[in-house]
PDB file of C-alpha atoms in Angstrom:
ATOM      1  CA  MET A 987      75.643 138.233 114.480  1.00 50.00           C
ATOM      2  CA  GLU A 988      73.718 140.184 117.842  1.00 65.00           C
ATOM      3  CA  ARG A 989      74.090 143.621 118.044  1.00 76.00           C
ATOM      4  CA  PHE A 990      76.416 144.917 121.102  1.00 83.00           C
ATOM      5  CA  SER A 991      74.133 147.476 123.439  1.00 82.00           C
ATOM      6  CA  LEU A 992      75.766 149.659 125.969  1.00 87.00           C
ATOM      7  CA  ASP A 993      74.685 148.726 129.779  1.00 90.00           C
ATOM      8  CA  PRO A 994      70.966 151.160 129.608  1.00 89.00           C
ATOM      9  CA  GLU A 995      72.206 152.163 133.111  1.00 93.00           C
ATOM     10  CA  ILE A 996      75.477 153.999 131.911  1.00 96.00           C
ATOM     11  CA  LYS A 997      75.097 157.318 132.121  1.00 96.00           C
ATOM     12  CA  LEU A 998      76.430 160.660 130.367  1.00 97.00           C
ATOM     13  CA  SER A 999      78.237 162.339 133.532  1.00 97.00           C
ATOM     14  CA  SER A1000      80.368 164.861 132.669  1.00 98.00           C
ATOM     15  CA  VAL A1001      82.463 167.085 130.468  1.00 98.00           C
ATOM     16  CA  ALA A1002      85.727 168.479 130.836  1.00 97.00           C
ATOM     17  CA  ILE A1003      87.279 171.410 128.380  1.00 96.00           C
ATOM     18  CA  LYS A1004      90.864 173.012 127.979  1.00 95.00           C
ATOM     19  CA  VAL A1005      90.604 176.219 129.159  1.00 96.00           C
ATOM     20  CA  LYS A1006      93.853 178.678 128.662  1.00 94.00           C
ATOM     21  CA  ASP A1007      92.770 181.168 131.817  1.00 95.00           C
ATOM     22  CA  LEU A1008      91.379 179.427 134.863  1.00 96.00           C
ATOM     23  CA  ASP A1009      90.415 181.922 137.248  1.00 96.00           C
ATOM     24  CA  LYS A1010      88.076 183.870 134.368  1.00 97.00           C
ATOM     25  CA  MET A1011      86.882 180.593 133.393  1.00 98.00           C
ATOM     26  CA  GLU A1012      85.812 179.506 137.171  1.00 98.00           C
ATOM     27  CA  ASN A1013      84.757 182.970 138.217  1.00 98.00           C
ATOM     28  CA  PHE A1014      82.103 182.310 134.738  1.00 98.00           C
ATOM     29  CA  TYR A1015      81.351 179.199 135.731  1.00 99.00           C
ATOM     30  CA  ARG A1016      80.691 179.717 139.327  1.00 97.00           C
ATOM     31  CA  HIS A1017      78.866 183.026 139.390  1.00 96.00           C
ATOM     32  CA  ILE A1018      77.048 183.153 135.839  1.00 98.00           C
ATOM     33  CA  ILE A1019      76.027 179.552 135.383  1.00 98.00           C
ATOM     34  CA  GLY A1020      75.831 178.711 139.635  1.00 98.00           C
ATOM     35  CA  LEU A1021      78.304 175.579 139.862  1.00 98.00           C
ATOM     36  CA  ASP A1022      79.741 174.731 142.691  1.00 98.00           C
ATOM     37  CA  LEU A1023      83.867 174.834 142.715  1.00 97.00           C
ATOM     38  CA  ILE A1024      83.731 170.745 143.949  1.00 96.00           C
ATOM     39  CA  ASN A1025      88.019 170.528 144.367  1.00 95.00           C
ATOM     40  CA  GLU A1026      90.974 171.599 142.178  1.00 94.00           C
ATOM     41  CA  GLU A1027      94.047 169.660 141.565  1.00 87.00           C
ATOM     42  CA  ASN A1028      96.408 168.862 138.657  1.00 86.00           C
ATOM     43  CA  ASP A1029      95.607 172.020 137.140  1.00 92.00           C
ATOM     44  CA  MET A1030      91.950 170.610 136.951  1.00 95.00           C
ATOM     45  CA  ALA A1031      88.893 172.433 138.540  1.00 97.00           C
ATOM     46  CA  LEU A1032      85.800 170.064 139.141  1.00 97.00           C
ATOM     47  CA  MET A1033      82.744 171.936 139.476  1.00 98.00           C
ATOM     48  CA  GLY A1034      79.220 170.734 139.808  1.00 98.00           C
ATOM     49  CA  LEU A1035      76.322 170.663 142.591  1.00 97.00           C
ATOM     50  CA  GLY A1036      79.113 170.909 145.342  1.00 92.00           C
ATOM     51  CA  GLN A1037      76.525 169.664 148.229  1.00 90.00           C
ATOM     52  CA  GLU A1038      76.219 166.160 146.088  1.00 90.00           C
ATOM     53  CA  LYS A1039      79.595 166.241 145.212  1.00 91.00           C
ATOM     54  CA  LYS A1040      78.182 165.542 141.714  1.00 95.00           C
ATOM     55  CA  LYS A1041      80.392 166.373 139.242  1.00 97.00           C
ATOM     56  CA  LEU A1042      79.471 168.127 135.678  1.00 98.00           C
ATOM     57  CA  LEU A1043      82.026 169.742 134.371  1.00 98.00           C
ATOM     58  CA  GLY A1044      86.056 169.573 134.375  1.00 98.00           C
ATOM     59  CA  LEU A1045      88.091 172.727 133.651  1.00 98.00           C
ATOM     60  CA  VAL A1046      91.902 171.487 132.463  1.00 97.00           C
ATOM     61  CA  TYR A1047      94.075 174.371 132.636  1.00 96.00           C
ATOM     62  CA  SER A1048      96.105 174.614 129.256  1.00 93.00           C
ATOM     63  CA  PRO A1049      97.701 178.224 129.312  1.00 91.00           C
ATOM     64  CA  GLU A1050      99.801 176.905 125.777  1.00 87.00           C
ATOM     65  CA  ALA A1051      97.061 175.938 123.917  1.00 82.00           C
ATOM     66  CA  ASP A1052      95.499 177.776 120.670  1.00 76.00           C
ATOM     67  CA  GLU A1053      92.260 178.606 120.390  1.00 68.00           C
ATOM     68  CA  ASN A1054      92.582 178.941 116.861  1.00 59.00           C
ATOM     69  CA  LEU A1055      94.213 176.003 115.931  1.00 52.00           C
ATOM     70  CA  ASN A1056      90.718 174.342 115.215  1.00 51.00           C
ATOM     71  CA  GLN A1057      87.744 175.724 115.106  1.00 61.00           C
ATOM     72  CA  GLY A1058      85.345 172.660 113.009  1.00 70.00           C
ATOM     73  CA  THR A1059      86.338 169.037 114.677  1.00 79.00           C
ATOM     74  CA  GLY A1060      85.325 168.381 118.712  1.00 86.00           C
ATOM     75  CA  LEU A1061      82.385 170.430 120.770  1.00 89.00           C
ATOM     76  CA  ASN A1062      79.434 172.378 119.216  1.00 91.00           C
ATOM     77  CA  HIS A1063      77.756 172.615 122.507  1.00 94.00           C
ATOM     78  CA  MET A1064      77.350 170.534 125.797  1.00 97.00           C
ATOM     79  CA  ALA A1065      74.232 170.602 127.450  1.00 98.00           C
ATOM     80  CA  PHE A1066      72.779 171.360 131.006  1.00 98.00           C
ATOM     81  CA  VAL A1067      69.209 170.140 131.440  1.00 98.00           C
ATOM     82  CA  PHE A1068      67.621 171.611 134.688  1.00 98.00           C
ATOM     83  CA  PRO A1069      64.465 169.050 135.727  1.00 96.00           C
ATOM     84  CA  GLU A1070      61.684 172.053 136.300  1.00 95.00           C
ATOM     85  CA  ARG A1071      60.851 174.506 133.397  1.00 95.00           C
ATOM     86  CA  GLU A1072      60.304 177.388 136.079  1.00 95.00           C
ATOM     87  CA  GLN A1073      63.885 176.641 136.704  1.00 96.00           C
ATOM     88  CA  LEU A1074      64.854 177.435 133.102  1.00 96.00           C
ATOM     89  CA  GLY A1075      62.583 180.798 133.527  1.00 96.00           C
ATOM     90  CA  SER A1076      64.819 181.657 136.753  1.00 96.00           C
ATOM     91  CA  PHE A1077      68.030 181.123 134.648  1.00 97.00           C
ATOM     92  CA  ILE A1078      66.784 183.340 131.768  1.00 96.00           C
ATOM     93  CA  HIS A1079      65.378 186.104 134.398  1.00 96.00           C
ATOM     94  CA  HIS A1080      69.439 185.693 135.285  1.00 96.00           C
ATOM     95  CA  LEU A1081      70.703 185.943 132.258  1.00 97.00           C
ATOM     96  CA  PHE A1082      68.632 189.147 131.565  1.00 96.00           C
ATOM     97  CA  GLU A1083      69.766 190.510 134.874  1.00 95.00           C
ATOM     98  CA  LEU A1084      73.047 190.390 133.839  1.00 96.00           C
ATOM     99  CA  ASN A1085      72.755 191.763 130.585  1.00 97.00           C
ATOM    100  CA  TYR A1086      74.210 188.268 129.813  1.00 98.00           C
ATOM    101  CA  PRO A1087      74.044 187.646 126.316  1.00 98.00           C
ATOM    102  CA  ILE A1088      71.694 184.753 124.651  1.00 98.00           C
ATOM    103  CA  ASP A1089      72.910 183.501 121.225  1.00 96.00           C
ATOM    104  CA  GLY A1090      70.041 181.461 120.627  1.00 96.00           C
ATOM    105  CA  GLU A1091      66.645 180.008 121.597  1.00 96.00           C
ATOM    106  CA  SER A1092      64.547 176.832 120.422  1.00 95.00           C
ATOM    107  CA  ASP A1093      61.871 174.684 120.857  1.00 93.00           C
ATOM    108  CA  HIS A1094      62.862 171.449 119.550  1.00 93.00           C
ATOM    109  CA  GLY A1095      59.864 169.663 120.441  1.00 90.00           C
ATOM    110  CA  TYR A1096      61.368 167.676 122.850  1.00 93.00           C
ATOM    111  CA  CYS A1097      62.567 170.213 124.903  1.00 94.00           C
ATOM    112  CA  GLU A1098      63.341 173.967 125.247  1.00 96.00           C
ATOM    113  CA  ALA A1099      66.631 175.351 124.799  1.00 97.00           C
ATOM    114  CA  ILE A1100      68.964 178.586 124.848  1.00 98.00           C
ATOM    115  CA  TYR A1101      71.850 178.844 123.937  1.00 98.00           C
ATOM    116  CA  ILE A1102      75.011 180.991 125.725  1.00 98.00           C
ATOM    117  CA  THR A1103      78.530 180.959 124.729  1.00 97.00           C
ATOM    118  CA  ASP A1104      81.443 181.554 127.775  1.00 97.00           C
ATOM    119  CA  PRO A1105      84.451 183.831 127.590  1.00 95.00           C
ATOM    120  CA  GLU A1106      86.561 181.235 125.701  1.00 94.00           C
ATOM    121  CA  GLY A1107      83.885 180.269 122.982  1.00 92.00           C
ATOM    122  CA  ASN A1108      82.591 176.951 124.140  1.00 94.00           C
ATOM    123  CA  ARG A1109      78.743 176.682 123.841  1.00 95.00           C
ATOM    124  CA  ILE A1110      76.737 175.643 126.131  1.00 98.00           C
ATOM    125  CA  ALA A1111      72.899 174.810 125.829  1.00 98.00           C
ATOM    126  CA  PHE A1112      70.297 174.954 128.981  1.00 98.00           C
ATOM    127  CA  VAL A1113      67.627 173.060 128.554  1.00 97.00           C
ATOM    128  CA  TRP A1114      64.282 171.784 129.830  1.00 97.00           C
ATOM    129  CA  ASP A1115      63.095 168.409 129.040  1.00 95.00           C
ATOM    130  CA  LYS A1116      59.360 168.266 127.826  1.00 95.00           C
ATOM    131  CA  PRO A1117      57.331 165.114 129.168  1.00 94.00           C
ATOM    132  CA  GLN A1118      58.239 162.245 127.281  1.00 90.00           C
ATOM    133  CA  GLU A1119      55.271 161.207 126.518  1.00 91.00           C
ATOM    134  CA  LYS A1120      55.206 164.651 124.408  1.00 92.00           C
ATOM    135  CA  TRP A1121      57.948 164.213 122.897  1.00 89.00           C
ATOM    136  CA  PRO A1122      57.744 163.741 118.868  1.00 87.00           C
ATOM    137  CA  VAL A1123      58.503 159.982 118.518  1.00 84.00           C
ATOM    138  CA  ALA A1124      57.612 158.040 115.469  1.00 82.00           C
ATOM    139  CA  ASP A1125      58.887 154.376 115.386  1.00 79.00           C
ATOM    140  CA  GLY A1126      61.705 155.092 118.234  1.00 78.00           C
ATOM    141  CA  LYS A1127      63.142 157.486 116.785  1.00 84.00           C
ATOM    142  CA  ILE A1128      63.113 161.354 117.446  1.00 82.00           C
ATOM    143  CA  HIS A1129      61.414 163.959 114.736  1.00 81.00           C
ATOM    144  CA  GLY A1130      63.097 166.786 116.144  1.00 80.00           C
ATOM    145  CA  VAL A1131      62.485 170.731 115.186  1.00 83.00           C
ATOM    146  CA  THR A1132      63.848 174.558 115.650  1.00 87.00           C
ATOM    147  CA  LYS A1133      60.935 176.600 116.297  1.00 92.00           C
ATOM    148  CA  PRO A1134      61.137 179.873 118.207  1.00 92.00           C
ATOM    149  CA  LEU A1135      61.040 179.959 121.391  1.00 95.00           C
ATOM    150  CA  ASP A1136      59.111 182.689 123.215  1.00 93.00           C
ATOM    151  CA  LEU A1137      61.372 183.881 126.323  1.00 95.00           C
ATOM    152  CA  ARG A1138      58.782 185.533 128.130  1.00 91.00           C
ATOM    153  CA  LYS A1139      56.399 183.395 127.991  1.00 91.00           C
ATOM    154  CA  VAL A1140      59.445 180.348 129.628  1.00 93.00           C
ATOM    155  CA  THR A1141      60.055 183.703 132.618  1.00 93.00           C
ATOM    156  CA  LYS A1142      56.651 184.545 132.966  1.00 88.00           C
ATOM    157  CA  ASN A1143      56.190 182.056 135.815  1.00 75.00           C
ATOM    158  CA  TYR A1144      59.578 181.725 137.229  1.00 81.00           C
ATOM    159  CA  SER A1145      59.484 180.862 141.271  1.00 74.00           C
ATOM    160  CA  GLU A1146      62.412 182.219 142.467  1.00 82.00           C
ATOM    161  CA  THR A1147      65.752 184.138 141.990  1.00 90.00           C
ATOM    162  CA  TYR A1148      68.498 182.448 140.473  1.00 94.00           C
ATOM    163  CA  GLN A1149      71.812 181.915 142.603  1.00 92.00           C
ATOM    164  CA  HIS A1150      72.945 178.503 141.894  1.00 95.00           C
ATOM    165  CA  ILE A1151      72.458 175.988 139.565  1.00 96.00           C
ATOM    166  CA  PRO A1152      69.361 173.490 140.196  1.00 95.00           C
ATOM    167  CA  LYS A1153      69.606 170.073 142.274  1.00 94.00           C
ATOM    168  CA  ASP A1154      69.301 167.388 139.908  1.00 95.00           C
ATOM    169  CA  THR A1155      70.671 169.504 137.151  1.00 98.00           C
ATOM    170  CA  LYS A1156      72.726 166.461 134.629  1.00 98.00           C
ATOM    171  CA  VAL A1157      74.180 167.274 131.547  1.00 98.00           C
ATOM    172  CA  GLY A1158      72.243 166.192 128.620  1.00 97.00           C
ATOM    173  CA  TYR A1159      74.333 165.729 125.663  1.00 97.00           C
ATOM    174  CA  VAL A1160      76.936 166.853 124.167  1.00 97.00           C
ATOM    175  CA  HIS A1161      76.998 167.882 120.421  1.00 96.00           C
ATOM    176  CA  LEU A1162      80.219 166.953 118.403  1.00 94.00           C
ATOM    177  CA  SER A1163      81.137 168.240 115.543  1.00 91.00           C
ATOM    178  CA  VAL A1164      83.426 165.327 112.931  1.00 90.00           C
ATOM    179  CA  ALA A1165      85.737 165.532 110.424  1.00 85.00           C
ATOM    180  CA  ASN A1166      83.979 161.762 108.963  1.00 87.00           C
ATOM    181  CA  LEU A1167      80.322 161.489 110.005  1.00 90.00           C
ATOM    182  CA  ASP A1168      80.032 157.982 108.720  1.00 90.00           C
ATOM    183  CA  GLU A1169      83.356 157.109 110.462  1.00 93.00           C
ATOM    184  CA  SER A1170      82.280 158.405 113.513  1.00 93.00           C
ATOM    185  CA  TYR A1171      78.432 157.010 113.120  1.00 93.00           C
ATOM    186  CA  ASP A1172      80.016 153.581 113.186  1.00 94.00           C
ATOM    187  CA  PHE A1173      81.890 153.778 115.836  1.00 96.00           C
ATOM    188  CA  TYR A1174      79.375 154.917 118.463  1.00 96.00           C
ATOM    189  CA  THR A1175      76.918 153.119 117.092  1.00 93.00           C
ATOM    190  CA  ASN A1176      78.493 149.502 115.780  1.00 93.00           C
ATOM    191  CA  LEU A1177      81.534 149.748 118.230  1.00 95.00           C
ATOM    192  CA  LEU A1178      79.949 151.330 121.327  1.00 95.00           C
ATOM    193  CA  GLY A1179      76.581 150.720 121.375  1.00 93.00           C
ATOM    194  CA  PHE A1180      74.647 153.648 120.974  1.00 94.00           C
ATOM    195  CA  THR A1181      71.067 153.810 119.297  1.00 90.00           C
ATOM    196  CA  LEU A1182      70.394 155.973 116.457  1.00 88.00           C
ATOM    197  CA  LYS A1183      67.426 158.504 117.521  1.00 87.00           C
ATOM    198  CA  ASP A1184      67.040 160.912 114.947  1.00 80.00           C
ATOM    199  CA  ASN A1185      64.911 160.649 111.206  1.00 64.00           C
ATOM    200  CA  ASP A1186      68.383 160.242 109.584  1.00 63.00           C
ATOM    201  CA  PHE A1187      69.546 163.333 108.705  1.00 66.00           C
ATOM    202  CA  SER A1188      72.013 163.934 106.122  1.00 70.00           C
ATOM    203  CA  ASN A1189      74.825 165.655 108.243  1.00 82.00           C
ATOM    204  CA  MET A1190      73.767 164.980 111.454  1.00 87.00           C
ATOM    205  CA  HIS A1191      72.811 162.368 113.623  1.00 92.00           C
ATOM    206  CA  TYR A1192      71.538 162.028 117.083  1.00 92.00           C
ATOM    207  CA  LEU A1193      72.639 159.064 119.144  1.00 94.00           C
ATOM    208  CA  SER A1194      71.518 157.249 122.901  1.00 93.00           C
ATOM    209  CA  LEU A1195      72.042 155.478 125.345  1.00 91.00           C
ATOM    210  CA  ASN A1196      68.624 154.327 126.355  1.00 87.00           C
ATOM    211  CA  GLN A1197      65.198 156.184 125.801  1.00 85.00           C
ATOM    212  CA  TYR A1198      66.712 159.380 125.805  1.00 89.00           C
ATOM    213  CA  HIS A1199      66.720 161.628 123.154  1.00 92.00           C
ATOM    214  CA  HIS A1200      70.058 161.812 122.977  1.00 93.00           C
ATOM    215  CA  HIS A1201      73.099 161.919 124.322  1.00 95.00           C
ATOM    216  CA  ILE A1202      75.115 162.060 121.513  1.00 96.00           C
ATOM    217  CA  ALA A1203      74.819 164.492 118.348  1.00 94.00           C
ATOM    218  CA  LEU A1204      77.172 164.405 115.418  1.00 94.00           C
ATOM    219  CA  ASP A1205      77.709 166.917 112.878  1.00 90.00           C
ATOM    220  CA  SER A1206      79.595 167.247 109.641  1.00 84.00           C
ATOM    221  CA  TRP A1207      78.799 170.929 109.117  1.00 73.00           C
ATOM    222  CA  THR A1208      82.397 171.812 109.253  1.00 66.00           C
ATOM    223  CA  PRO A1209      84.228 172.378 106.029  1.00 55.00           C
ATOM    224  CA  SER A1210      86.666 168.749 105.256  1.00 55.00           C
ATOM    225  CA  SER A1211      89.595 171.371 105.563  1.00 49.00           C
ATOM    226  CA  TYR A1212      89.427 171.534 108.923  1.00 54.00           C
ATOM    227  CA  ALA A1213      91.736 169.357 110.983  1.00 56.00           C
ATOM    228  CA  PRO A1214      90.691 165.444 110.965  1.00 62.00           C
ATOM    229  CA  SER A1215      90.954 165.290 114.973  1.00 72.00           C
ATOM    230  CA  VAL A1216      91.155 167.558 118.151  1.00 76.00           C
ATOM    231  CA  GLN A1217      94.309 168.398 118.954  1.00 72.00           C
ATOM    232  CA  ASP A1218      96.084 168.257 122.038  1.00 75.00           C
ATOM    233  CA  ASP A1219      97.403 171.791 121.826  1.00 75.00           C
ATOM    234  CA  GLU A1220      93.767 173.229 120.999  1.00 82.00           C
ATOM    235  CA  LEU A1221      91.103 174.532 123.588  1.00 88.00           C
ATOM    236  CA  GLY A1222      88.010 172.888 123.752  1.00 88.00           C
ATOM    237  CA  VAL A1223      86.678 169.418 124.628  1.00 92.00           C
ATOM    238  CA  ASP A1224      89.006 167.668 126.407  1.00 94.00           C
ATOM    239  CA  HIS A1225      87.026 164.517 127.262  1.00 96.00           C
ATOM    240  CA  VAL A1226      83.879 163.135 127.861  1.00 98.00           C
ATOM    241  CA  THR A1227      82.490 161.167 131.252  1.00 98.00           C
ATOM    242  CA  PHE A1228      80.201 157.805 131.427  1.00 98.00           C
ATOM    243  CA  SER A1229      78.952 156.864 134.531  1.00 97.00           C
ATOM    244  CA  VAL A1230      78.947 153.026 134.412  1.00 97.00           C
ATOM    245  CA  PRO A1231      77.166 150.918 137.170  1.00 96.00           C
ATOM    246  CA  ASN A1232      79.155 148.326 138.209  1.00 96.00           C
ATOM    247  CA  TYR A1233      81.977 146.856 137.488  1.00 97.00           C
ATOM    248  CA  ASP A1234      80.731 143.692 136.182  1.00 96.00           C
ATOM    249  CA  SER A1235      79.488 146.279 133.089  1.00 96.00           C
ATOM    250  CA  LEU A1236      82.186 147.607 132.670  1.00 97.00           C
ATOM    251  CA  VAL A1237      84.249 144.282 132.196  1.00 97.00           C
ATOM    252  CA  ALA A1238      81.059 143.367 129.971  1.00 95.00           C
ATOM    253  CA  LEU A1239      82.730 146.722 127.574  1.00 96.00           C
ATOM    254  CA  ARG A1240      86.338 146.010 127.473  1.00 97.00           C
ATOM    255  CA  ASN A1241      85.618 142.367 126.344  1.00 96.00           C
ATOM    256  CA  HIS A1242      83.029 143.303 123.843  1.00 96.00           C
ATOM    257  CA  LEU A1243      86.030 146.450 122.814  1.00 97.00           C
ATOM    258  CA  THR A1244      89.157 143.872 122.874  1.00 97.00           C
ATOM    259  CA  ALA A1245      87.019 141.565 120.743  1.00 96.00           C
ATOM    260  CA  HIS A1246      86.955 144.217 118.616  1.00 95.00           C
ATOM    261  CA  ASP A1247      91.228 144.967 118.775  1.00 96.00           C
ATOM    262  CA  ALA A1248      89.887 148.751 119.762  1.00 96.00           C
ATOM    263  CA  ASP A1249      92.947 150.584 121.145  1.00 96.00           C
ATOM    264  CA  LEU A1250      92.031 151.183 124.704  1.00 97.00           C
ATOM    265  CA  TYR A1251      93.125 152.125 128.139  1.00 98.00           C
ATOM    266  CA  PHE A1252      91.811 150.076 130.796  1.00 98.00           C
ATOM    267  CA  ASN A1253      92.722 150.511 134.789  1.00 97.00           C
ATOM    268  CA  LYS A1254      90.873 147.763 137.347  1.00 96.00           C
ATOM    269  CA  GLY A1255      91.574 149.726 140.530  1.00 95.00           C
ATOM    270  CA  LYS A1256      90.443 152.591 139.254  1.00 96.00           C
ATOM    271  CA  GLN A1257      87.573 150.794 137.555  1.00 98.00           C
ATOM    272  CA  ILE A1258      88.000 153.010 134.003  1.00 98.00           C
ATOM    273  CA  ILE A1259      88.177 152.395 130.614  1.00 98.00           C
ATOM    274  CA  GLY A1260      89.440 155.766 127.742  1.00 98.00           C
ATOM    275  CA  ILE A1261      88.983 155.232 124.425  1.00 98.00           C
ATOM    276  CA  ASN A1262      89.205 158.134 121.744  1.00 96.00           C
ATOM    277  CA  ASP A1263      86.593 158.619 119.182  1.00 95.00           C
ATOM    278  CA  PRO A1264      87.825 159.041 115.280  1.00 93.00           C
ATOM    279  CA  ASN A1265      88.381 162.347 115.983  1.00 91.00           C
ATOM    280  CA  GLY A1266      90.556 162.492 118.702  1.00 90.00           C
ATOM    281  CA  ILE A1267      88.025 163.103 121.801  1.00 93.00           C
ATOM    282  CA  GLN A1268      88.646 161.024 124.811  1.00 95.00           C
ATOM    283  CA  LEU A1269      85.778 159.169 125.970  1.00 98.00           C
ATOM    284  CA  TRP A1270      86.495 157.627 130.175  1.00 98.00           C
ATOM    285  CA  PHE A1271      84.012 154.884 131.227  1.00 98.00           C
ATOM    286  CA  ARG A1272      83.913 155.004 135.114  1.00 98.00           C
ATOM    287  CA  VAL A1273      82.641 152.880 137.613  1.00 97.00           C
ATOM    288  CA  PHE A1274      82.333 155.585 140.619  1.00 94.00           C
ATOM    289  CA  PRO A1275      82.259 154.866 144.277  1.00 87.00           C
ATOM    290  CA  LYS A1276      78.667 154.546 145.649  1.00 77.00           C
TER     291      LYS A1276
END
């Protein structure tokens, strides 16, 4: 049987996280990260690139959520990808000026990244992708590394003071911690049609929609004693949204999922499919108005 593949034009669009203090989190993402508030309704703030109305992040107000309920399964970190290395340098310099802590920095071979944590414990990577021809690829697989990144070199040639998240910034990937790596891998590859892009690590996988290094990372680093799925009343990831290029592509995905008896939500009018992964993480596939 021919393996199902997602439309390569489907793109990772945005991530939504549940937050306890909406004002505090909105202020952080506006003034530290430089996102615009695009819209706020139904206890959810939509943030991103205001001029383009491009949504990158949703903050779902969840005042009763428990940050200590399940610290294993769910979002390990999300990544914002800057178009230019100088923009990453400007952002790092911005964090230095604010004395905002940087948790880590790495050269992964295919990208350079720094990691910070927001006020409610969500980890965020800020990434510059190296030119694709320089990625460490063999037999179609990414051979990533973790080497120290010299922040002084990255900030040396920053071009301007950081004031706003750069135009064309995108959500590059989401890194998820899962309860059962094999089950999650089967869901994302065999059911949804993602492609394995790593060199087969034993406790994590990189999965891609196309030729990108990865859109989804899965790891099983957390102890098995943690809850097997994300709970409704805990902070952290709420849903991940993918942009589908057209209705025909959406219907093809729906037909494939239905043929495999997947439990899904489909709304023809809103042109959206919703499905939960094995960890209780909601995935939305949506055709956005042009």
